[in-house]
């Protein structure tokens, strides 16, 4: 009871400070809010919406269960999660934060994952997508597409290691019914696909409407968190709290022989990955390897902004957030270590030697490449896609309200 009262007092004080700061720094708060809205408006909404809608439809048609049966022999021994975890992993990697959390929560609500399995799965299926790592961070911030190879390798290798580590989290009650090894796995997968489609007897129009409705609701929530943490990050800077926290981080960085000028970008990255990565790239006096290690940690930790989004999604499905948070710390440390270990054998060897032979290909993500052109076009078309999608969402909502009244 006492702890609950203390928690109430602390939260009330923090909210009061936040409200007072908004009043004290109205211009800075507005600029930060617009910055966060622009990020959601141009990039997050149009890039995540197709993945969310398609995933909802795939779940409804039973394709995810079909994939789950096929991947069971791979995912169960390595990560101690059902085969459907392979679908979540792939979609989370392709679409980026916080898709893995949404798909995990959805499958847990469908009964395809136990609570422990969902907590294991969500710990390693939330990651930055390759387009963000190469297009935004490597090319956009560092102006060096080759760095994307190191950042991507360290990020995804760290993620795999987190999945293997988290397999030891929690205790299983054994295989659930239907998860035993089967002799004819393809026949079993096709049978599961058919049975799932029959059980979900929603017409295709209703299924698509539900998918759009659910996806846009999630994206609206994500947009709110992005804007909120953009403002919080700015207020912390103007209240000099970021500088105070940076003093503590400087001690740790000095112990690791890092320049103390990376402390403020590091603290900013703990709250928001885009700002933290950009500030890290702008530190000119720091060695490039140190900046890559800090950026690797920021991308893996994913920032309190993304973590708040994940916490909100998991809470709706009654999945504990604590394992996810611990996994983010582990992922950050591992990603930094991998960046250090791969620096000489990959980056210096393939990209810094004179006339390197067998260099790893990154031409898809160079400034004049079609992938980077796609990223630029997405920034231009993003607002239009967002407006049209919100308009469609409004129409669907209006039609459903009219039907419910009839």
CSV table of C-alpha atoms in Angstrom, one decimal:
chain,number,residue,atom,x,y,z
A,1,UNK,CA,0.0,0.0,0.0
A,2,UNK,CA,2.8,2.4,0.9
A,3,UNK,CA,4.7,1.6,-2.4
A,4,UNK,CA,1.5,2.3,-4.3
A,5,UNK,CA,1.1,5.7,-2.6
A,6,UNK,CA,4.7,6.6,-3.3
A,7,UNK,CA,4.2,5.6,-7.0
A,8,UNK,CA,1.1,7.8,-7.2
A,9,UNK,CA,3.0,10.8,-5.8
A,10,UNK,CA,6.0,10.3,-8.1
A,11,UNK,CA,3.8,10.0,-11.2
A,12,UNK,CA,1.8,13.1,-10.2
A,13,UNK,CA,5.0,15.1,-9.7
A,14,UNK,CA,6.4,14.0,-13.1
A,15,UNK,CA,3.2,14.8,-14.9
A,16,UNK,CA,3.1,18.2,-13.3
A,17,UNK,CA,6.7,18.9,-14.3
A,18,UNK,CA,5.8,17.9,-17.8
A,19,UNK,CA,2.8,20.1,-18.0
A,20,UNK,CA,4.8,23.1,-16.5
A,21,UNK,CA,7.6,22.5,-19.0
A,22,UNK,CA,5.1,22.5,-21.9
A,23,UNK,CA,3.9,25.9,-20.7
A,24,UNK,CA,7.4,27.2,-20.2
A,25,UNK,CA,8.8,26.1,-23.6
A,26,UNK,CA,5.8,26.4,-25.9
A,27,UNK,CA,7.8,27.1,-29.1
A,28,UNK,CA,10.2,24.3,-28.5
A,29,UNK,CA,7.4,21.9,-27.6
A,30,UNK,CA,5.5,22.8,-30.8
A,31,UNK,CA,8.6,22.3,-33.0
A,32,UNK,CA,9.3,18.9,-31.4
A,33,UNK,CA,5.6,17.9,-31.8
A,34,UNK,CA,5.7,18.8,-35.5
A,35,UNK,CA,9.0,16.9,-35.9
A,36,UNK,CA,7.5,13.8,-34.4
A,37,UNK,CA,4.3,14.2,-36.4
A,38,UNK,CA,6.3,14.6,-39.6
A,39,UNK,CA,8.2,11.4,-38.9
A,40,UNK,CA,5.0,9.5,-38.3
A,41,UNK,CA,3.2,11.2,-41.2
A,42,UNK,CA,5.9,10.6,-43.8
A,43,UNK,CA,7.6,7.4,-42.8
A,44,UNK,CA,6.1,5.3,-40.0
A,45,UNK,CA,2.4,5.2,-41.1
A,46,UNK,CA,2.9,4.5,-44.9
A,47,UNK,CA,5.7,2.0,-44.2
A,48,UNK,CA,3.9,0.0,-41.5
A,49,UNK,CA,0.3,0.1,-42.7
A,50,UNK,CA,0.7,-2.5,-45.6
A,51,UNK,CA,2.5,-5.0,-43.3
A,52,UNK,CA,-0.1,-4.6,-40.6
A,53,UNK,CA,-3.1,-5.1,-43.0
A,54,UNK,CA,-1.5,-8.0,-44.9
A,55,UNK,CA,-0.6,-9.7,-41.6
A,56,UNK,CA,-4.1,-9.5,-40.3
A,57,UNK,CA,-5.5,-11.0,-43.5
A,58,UNK,CA,-2.9,-13.8,-43.4
A,59,UNK,CA,-3.8,-14.6,-39.9
A,60,UNK,CA,-7.5,-14.7,-40.8
A,61,UNK,CA,-7.0,-16.9,-43.8
A,62,UNK,CA,-4.9,-19.4,-41.8
A,63,UNK,CA,-1.7,-18.8,-43.8
A,64,UNK,CA,0.2,-18.0,-40.5
A,65,UNK,CA,-0.8,-21.3,-39.0
A,66,UNK,CA,0.3,-23.0,-42.3
A,67,UNK,CA,3.7,-21.4,-42.0
A,68,UNK,CA,3.8,-22.3,-38.3
A,69,UNK,CA,3.4,-26.0,-38.9
A,70,UNK,CA,6.2,-25.9,-41.5
A,71,UNK,CA,8.6,-23.9,-39.3
A,72,UNK,CA,7.9,-25.8,-36.1
A,73,UNK,CA,11.0,-28.1,-36.5
A,74,UNK,CA,13.2,-25.0,-36.8
A,75,UNK,CA,11.7,-22.5,-34.3
A,76,UNK,CA,10.9,-24.9,-31.4
A,77,UNK,CA,14.5,-26.4,-30.9
A,78,UNK,CA,16.3,-23.1,-31.3
A,79,UNK,CA,14.1,-20.5,-29.7
A,80,UNK,CA,11.5,-22.6,-27.8
A,81,UNK,CA,8.6,-20.9,-29.6
A,82,UNK,CA,6.0,-22.4,-32.0
A,83,UNK,CA,6.6,-22.3,-35.8
A,84,UNK,CA,4.4,-19.2,-36.1
A,85,UNK,CA,7.2,-17.3,-34.5
A,86,UNK,CA,9.1,-17.6,-37.8
A,87,UNK,CA,6.4,-15.5,-39.5
A,88,UNK,CA,6.5,-12.9,-36.7
A,89,UNK,CA,10.3,-12.8,-36.9
A,90,UNK,CA,10.3,-12.3,-40.6
A,91,UNK,CA,7.6,-9.7,-40.6
A,92,UNK,CA,9.1,-7.8,-37.7
A,93,UNK,CA,12.5,-7.7,-39.5
A,94,UNK,CA,11.0,-6.5,-42.7
A,95,UNK,CA,8.7,-3.8,-41.4
A,96,UNK,CA,10.6,-2.7,-38.2
A,97,UNK,CA,9.5,-1.5,-34.8
A,98,UNK,CA,7.0,-2.3,-33.3
A,99,UNK,CA,5.5,-4.8,-35.8
A,100,UNK,CA,6.9,-7.8,-33.9
A,101,UNK,CA,5.0,-6.8,-30.8
A,102,UNK,CA,1.7,-6.3,-32.6
A,103,UNK,CA,2.0,-9.7,-34.4
A,104,UNK,CA,3.0,-11.5,-31.2
A,105,UNK,CA,0.1,-10.0,-29.2
A,106,UNK,CA,-2.3,-10.9,-32.0
A,107,UNK,CA,-1.2,-14.5,-32.1
A,108,UNK,CA,-1.3,-14.7,-28.3
A,109,UNK,CA,-4.9,-13.5,-28.4
A,110,UNK,CA,-5.6,-16.1,-31.1
A,111,UNK,CA,-4.3,-18.8,-28.7
A,112,UNK,CA,-1.4,-19.7,-30.9
A,113,UNK,CA,1.2,-18.7,-28.3
A,114,UNK,CA,1.2,-19.2,-24.6
A,115,UNK,CA,2.1,-16.2,-22.4
A,116,UNK,CA,5.6,-17.4,-21.8
A,117,UNK,CA,6.1,-18.2,-25.5
A,118,UNK,CA,4.8,-14.7,-26.4
A,119,UNK,CA,7.2,-13.1,-24.0
A,120,UNK,CA,10.1,-15.0,-25.5
A,121,UNK,CA,9.1,-14.3,-29.0
A,122,UNK,CA,8.6,-10.5,-28.6
A,123,UNK,CA,12.0,-10.2,-27.1
A,124,UNK,CA,13.8,-10.9,-30.4
A,125,UNK,CA,11.2,-10.1,-33.1
A,126,UNK,CA,11.3,-6.3,-32.8
A,127,UNK,CA,14.1,-4.8,-34.8
A,128,UNK,CA,15.0,-2.0,-37.2
A,129,UNK,CA,14.2,-2.8,-40.8
A,130,UNK,CA,17.1,-2.8,-43.4
A,131,UNK,CA,15.7,0.3,-45.2
A,132,UNK,CA,15.9,2.4,-42.1
A,133,UNK,CA,19.4,1.1,-41.2
A,134,UNK,CA,20.9,1.6,-44.7
A,135,UNK,CA,18.7,4.4,-46.0
A,136,UNK,CA,18.2,6.7,-43.0
A,137,UNK,CA,21.1,5.9,-40.7
A,138,UNK,CA,24.0,4.8,-42.9
A,139,UNK,CA,23.3,7.0,-45.9
A,140,UNK,CA,21.1,9.8,-44.5
A,141,UNK,CA,23.0,10.5,-41.3
A,142,UNK,CA,26.6,9.1,-41.8
A,143,UNK,CA,26.7,9.6,-45.6
A,144,UNK,CA,28.3,6.2,-45.9
A,145,UNK,CA,26.3,3.3,-47.2
A,146,UNK,CA,29.1,0.8,-46.3
A,147,UNK,CA,28.5,1.4,-42.6
A,148,UNK,CA,25.0,-0.1,-43.1
A,149,UNK,CA,26.7,-3.5,-43.5
A,150,UNK,CA,28.3,-3.3,-40.0
A,151,UNK,CA,25.1,-1.8,-38.4
A,152,UNK,CA,22.9,-4.4,-40.0
A,153,UNK,CA,25.1,-7.4,-39.2
A,154,UNK,CA,25.6,-6.4,-35.6
A,155,UNK,CA,21.9,-5.6,-35.2
A,156,UNK,CA,20.6,-8.9,-36.6
A,157,UNK,CA,23.3,-11.1,-35.1
A,158,UNK,CA,22.6,-9.5,-31.8
A,159,UNK,CA,18.9,-10.2,-32.3
A,160,UNK,CA,19.5,-13.9,-33.0
A,161,UNK,CA,21.7,-14.2,-29.9
A,162,UNK,CA,18.9,-12.6,-27.8
A,163,UNK,CA,16.5,-15.1,-29.1
A,164,UNK,CA,18.8,-18.0,-28.1
A,165,UNK,CA,19.4,-16.5,-24.7
A,166,UNK,CA,15.7,-15.9,-24.1
A,167,UNK,CA,14.9,-19.5,-24.9
A,168,UNK,CA,15.9,-20.2,-21.3
A,169,UNK,CA,13.3,-17.8,-20.0
A,170,UNK,CA,10.3,-19.3,-18.2
A,171,UNK,CA,9.1,-22.9,-18.0
A,172,UNK,CA,6.9,-24.7,-20.5
A,173,UNK,CA,4.3,-27.2,-19.6
A,174,UNK,CA,5.3,-29.2,-22.6
A,175,UNK,CA,3.9,-29.2,-26.2
A,176,UNK,CA,0.3,-28.3,-26.5
A,177,UNK,CA,-2.1,-30.4,-28.4
A,178,UNK,CA,-1.4,-30.3,-32.1
A,179,UNK,CA,2.2,-29.4,-31.7
A,180,UNK,CA,3.6,-32.9,-31.7
A,181,UNK,CA,5.9,-34.0,-34.5
A,182,UNK,CA,4.0,-35.2,-37.5
A,183,UNK,CA,5.2,-37.5,-40.3
A,184,UNK,CA,3.7,-35.7,-43.2
A,185,UNK,CA,4.3,-32.1,-42.3
A,186,UNK,CA,3.2,-30.5,-45.6
A,187,UNK,CA,-0.1,-32.4,-45.5
A,188,UNK,CA,-0.6,-31.4,-41.9
A,189,UNK,CA,0.1,-27.7,-42.8
A,190,UNK,CA,-2.4,-27.7,-45.6
A,191,UNK,CA,-5.0,-29.3,-43.4
A,192,UNK,CA,-4.4,-26.7,-40.7
A,193,UNK,CA,-4.7,-23.9,-43.3
A,194,UNK,CA,-8.1,-25.2,-44.5
A,195,UNK,CA,-9.5,-25.8,-41.0
A,196,UNK,CA,-8.4,-22.3,-39.9
A,197,UNK,CA,-10.1,-20.6,-42.9
A,198,UNK,CA,-13.3,-22.6,-42.3
A,199,UNK,CA,-13.4,-21.6,-38.6
A,200,UNK,CA,-12.9,-17.9,-39.5
A,201,UNK,CA,-16.1,-17.6,-41.6
A,202,UNK,CA,-15.9,-13.8,-42.1
A,203,UNK,CA,-16.5,-12.6,-45.6
A,204,UNK,CA,-13.5,-11.2,-47.4
A,205,UNK,CA,-14.9,-7.7,-47.2
A,206,UNK,CA,-15.5,-8.0,-43.4
A,207,UNK,CA,-12.0,-9.4,-43.0
A,208,UNK,CA,-10.3,-6.6,-44.9
A,209,UNK,CA,-12.4,-4.0,-43.0
A,210,UNK,CA,-11.3,-5.5,-39.7
A,211,UNK,CA,-7.7,-5.6,-40.8
A,212,UNK,CA,-7.7,-1.9,-41.9
A,213,UNK,CA,-9.6,-0.9,-38.7
A,214,UNK,CA,-7.2,-2.7,-36.4
A,215,UNK,CA,-4.0,-1.6,-38.2
A,216,UNK,CA,-4.9,2.1,-38.3
A,217,UNK,CA,-5.9,2.1,-34.6
A,218,UNK,CA,-2.5,0.7,-33.8
A,219,UNK,CA,-0.7,3.2,-36.0
A,220,UNK,CA,-2.6,6.1,-34.4
A,221,UNK,CA,-1.4,4.9,-31.0
A,222,UNK,CA,2.1,4.7,-32.3
A,223,UNK,CA,1.9,8.2,-33.7
A,224,UNK,CA,0.9,9.5,-30.3
A,225,UNK,CA,3.9,8.0,-28.6
A,226,UNK,CA,6.3,9.3,-31.3
A,227,UNK,CA,5.0,12.8,-30.8
A,228,UNK,CA,5.0,12.6,-27.0
A,229,UNK,CA,8.6,11.3,-26.8
A,230,UNK,CA,9.8,13.8,-29.3
A,231,UNK,CA,8.5,16.6,-27.0
A,232,UNK,CA,9.8,14.9,-23.9
A,233,UNK,CA,13.3,14.5,-25.4
A,234,UNK,CA,13.3,18.2,-26.3
A,235,UNK,CA,12.1,19.3,-22.9
A,236,UNK,CA,14.7,17.2,-21.2
A,237,UNK,CA,17.4,19.0,-23.2
A,238,UNK,CA,16.1,22.5,-22.4
A,239,UNK,CA,15.6,21.6,-18.7
A,240,UNK,CA,19.3,20.5,-18.7
A,241,UNK,CA,18.3,17.1,-17.5
A,242,UNK,CA,20.0,15.5,-20.6
A,243,UNK,CA,23.3,17.2,-19.7
A,244,UNK,CA,23.0,16.0,-16.1
A,245,UNK,CA,22.4,12.4,-17.2
A,246,UNK,CA,25.3,12.8,-19.7
A,247,UNK,CA,27.7,13.5,-16.9
A,248,UNK,CA,26.9,10.0,-15.4
A,249,UNK,CA,27.3,8.4,-18.9
A,250,UNK,CA,30.7,10.2,-19.4
A,251,UNK,CA,32.1,8.1,-16.5
A,252,UNK,CA,31.1,4.9,-18.2
A,253,UNK,CA,32.3,6.1,-21.6
A,254,UNK,CA,35.7,7.2,-20.1
A,255,UNK,CA,36.1,3.7,-18.6
A,256,UNK,CA,35.6,2.3,-22.1
A,257,UNK,CA,38.0,4.8,-23.6
A,258,UNK,CA,35.2,6.5,-25.5
A,259,UNK,CA,35.1,10.3,-26.1
A,260,UNK,CA,32.8,12.0,-23.7
A,261,UNK,CA,31.2,14.0,-26.5
A,262,UNK,CA,29.2,10.9,-27.3
A,263,UNK,CA,27.4,11.1,-24.0
A,264,UNK,CA,24.6,13.5,-25.0
A,265,UNK,CA,23.8,11.6,-28.3
A,266,UNK,CA,23.8,8.4,-26.3
A,267,UNK,CA,21.2,9.8,-23.8
A,268,UNK,CA,19.1,11.2,-26.6
A,269,UNK,CA,19.2,7.8,-28.3
A,270,UNK,CA,17.9,6.1,-25.1
A,271,UNK,CA,14.7,8.1,-25.6
A,272,UNK,CA,14.4,8.2,-29.5
A,273,UNK,CA,16.5,6.2,-31.9
A,274,UNK,CA,16.3,8.6,-34.9
A,275,UNK,CA,17.5,11.7,-33.0
A,276,UNK,CA,20.1,9.7,-31.1
A,277,UNK,CA,21.6,8.2,-34.3
A,278,UNK,CA,21.6,11.6,-36.0
A,279,UNK,CA,23.4,13.3,-33.1
A,280,UNK,CA,25.9,10.5,-32.9
A,281,UNK,CA,26.8,11.0,-36.6
A,282,UNK,CA,27.3,14.7,-36.1
A,283,UNK,CA,30.1,14.2,-33.4
A,284,UNK,CA,33.1,15.0,-35.6
A,285,UNK,CA,35.8,14.5,-32.9
A,286,UNK,CA,34.9,10.9,-32.2
A,287,UNK,CA,36.5,7.9,-34.0
A,288,UNK,CA,34.1,6.3,-36.5
A,289,UNK,CA,34.2,2.9,-34.8
A,290,UNK,CA,33.0,4.5,-31.5
A,291,UNK,CA,30.2,6.2,-33.3
A,292,UNK,CA,29.1,3.0,-35.0
A,293,UNK,CA,29.2,1.1,-31.6
A,294,UNK,CA,27.1,3.8,-30.0
A,295,UNK,CA,24.6,3.8,-32.9
A,296,UNK,CA,24.5,0.0,-32.8
A,297,UNK,CA,23.5,0.2,-29.1
A,298,UNK,CA,20.9,2.8,-29.8
A,299,UNK,CA,19.3,0.8,-32.6
A,300,UNK,CA,19.2,-2.3,-30.6
A,301,UNK,CA,17.9,-0.7,-27.4
A,302,UNK,CA,15.2,1.0,-29.6
A,303,UNK,CA,14.6,3.9,-27.3
A,304,UNK,CA,11.9,4.5,-24.7
A,305,UNK,CA,9.6,5.8,-27.4
A,306,UNK,CA,9.4,2.4,-29.2
A,307,UNK,CA,9.4,0.6,-25.8
A,308,UNK,CA,6.4,2.6,-24.7
A,309,UNK,CA,4.6,1.6,-28.0
A,310,UNK,CA,5.5,-2.0,-27.3
A,311,UNK,CA,4.4,-1.8,-23.7
A,312,UNK,CA,1.0,-0.5,-24.7
A,313,UNK,CA,0.5,-3.2,-27.3
A,314,UNK,CA,1.6,-6.0,-24.9
A,315,UNK,CA,-0.6,-4.7,-22.1
A,316,UNK,CA,-3.7,-5.2,-24.3
A,317,UNK,CA,-2.8,-8.9,-24.6
A,318,UNK,CA,-1.7,-9.3,-21.0
A,319,UNK,CA,1.9,-10.0,-21.9
A,320,UNK,CA,4.6,-8.9,-19.5
A,321,UNK,CA,6.9,-6.0,-20.7
A,322,UNK,CA,9.8,-6.8,-18.3
A,323,UNK,CA,11.4,-9.6,-20.4
A,324,UNK,CA,11.2,-7.3,-23.5
A,325,UNK,CA,13.0,-4.5,-21.6
A,326,UNK,CA,15.7,-6.8,-20.3
A,327,UNK,CA,16.2,-8.2,-23.8
A,328,UNK,CA,16.7,-4.7,-25.2
A,329,UNK,CA,19.5,-4.1,-22.8
A,330,UNK,CA,21.1,-7.4,-23.8
A,331,UNK,CA,20.6,-6.7,-27.4
A,332,UNK,CA,22.2,-3.3,-27.1
A,333,UNK,CA,25.3,-4.7,-25.4
A,334,UNK,CA,25.6,-7.6,-27.9
A,335,UNK,CA,25.1,-5.3,-31.0
A,336,UNK,CA,27.9,-3.0,-29.8
A,337,UNK,CA,30.2,-5.9,-29.2
A,338,UNK,CA,29.5,-7.4,-32.7
A,339,UNK,CA,30.1,-3.9,-34.2
A,340,UNK,CA,33.5,-3.9,-32.5
A,341,UNK,CA,34.4,-7.5,-33.5
A,342,UNK,CA,33.3,-7.0,-37.1
A,343,UNK,CA,35.0,-3.6,-37.6
A,344,UNK,CA,38.4,-4.9,-38.8
A,345,UNK,CA,37.4,-8.1,-40.6
A,346,UNK,CA,34.5,-6.6,-42.4
A,347,UNK,CA,34.6,-2.8,-42.7
A,348,UNK,CA,38.3,-2.1,-42.7
A,349,UNK,CA,39.1,-5.1,-44.8
A,350,UNK,CA,36.4,-4.8,-47.5
A,351,UNK,CA,35.9,-1.1,-47.7
A,352,UNK,CA,39.0,0.8,-46.5
A,353,UNK,CA,41.8,-1.1,-48.2
A,354,UNK,CA,43.0,0.2,-51.5
A,355,UNK,CA,41.3,-1.6,-54.4
A,356,UNK,CA,39.5,-4.0,-52.1
A,357,UNK,CA,38.5,-7.4,-53.6
A,358,UNK,CA,35.3,-9.2,-52.9
A,359,UNK,CA,33.7,-6.2,-51.2
A,360,UNK,CA,30.3,-6.9,-49.7
A,361,UNK,CA,27.6,-5.4,-52.0
A,362,UNK,CA,25.8,-2.3,-50.8
A,363,UNK,CA,24.9,-0.8,-54.2
A,364,UNK,CA,21.2,-1.2,-53.5
A,365,UNK,CA,21.5,1.5,-50.7
A,366,UNK,CA,23.9,4.0,-52.3
A,367,UNK,CA,22.6,7.6,-52.8
A,368,UNK,CA,22.0,7.0,-56.5
A,369,UNK,CA,20.5,3.5,-56.1
A,370,UNK,CA,16.9,2.6,-56.7
A,371,UNK,CA,16.5,1.6,-53.0
A,372,UNK,CA,17.5,5.0,-51.8
A,373,UNK,CA,15.3,6.5,-54.5
A,374,UNK,CA,12.4,4.4,-53.1
A,375,UNK,CA,13.1,5.8,-49.7
A,376,UNK,CA,13.0,9.4,-51.0
A,377,UNK,CA,9.8,8.7,-52.9
A,378,UNK,CA,8.2,7.2,-49.8
A,379,UNK,CA,9.0,10.5,-47.9
A,380,UNK,CA,7.2,12.4,-50.7
A,381,UNK,CA,4.2,10.1,-51.0
A,382,UNK,CA,3.9,9.3,-47.3
A,383,UNK,CA,1.6,12.2,-46.4
A,384,UNK,CA,-0.8,11.4,-49.2
A,385,UNK,CA,-0.9,7.7,-48.3
A,386,UNK,CA,-1.6,8.7,-44.7
A,387,UNK,CA,-4.5,11.0,-45.6
A,388,UNK,CA,-6.1,8.5,-47.9
A,389,UNK,CA,-5.8,5.7,-45.3
A,390,UNK,CA,-7.3,7.8,-42.6
A,391,UNK,CA,-10.1,8.8,-44.9
A,392,UNK,CA,-10.8,5.1,-45.6
A,393,UNK,CA,-10.7,4.4,-41.9
A,394,UNK,CA,-13.2,7.1,-41.3
A,395,UNK,CA,-15.6,5.7,-44.0
A,396,UNK,CA,-15.3,2.2,-42.6
A,397,UNK,CA,-16.0,3.5,-39.1
A,398,UNK,CA,-19.0,5.5,-40.2
A,399,UNK,CA,-20.5,2.5,-42.1
A,400,UNK,CA,-20.1,0.3,-39.1
A,401,UNK,CA,-21.7,2.9,-36.8
A,402,UNK,CA,-24.7,3.2,-39.2
A,403,UNK,CA,-25.1,-0.6,-39.3
A,404,UNK,CA,-25.0,-0.9,-35.5
A,405,UNK,CA,-27.8,1.7,-35.2
A,406,UNK,CA,-29.9,0.1,-37.8
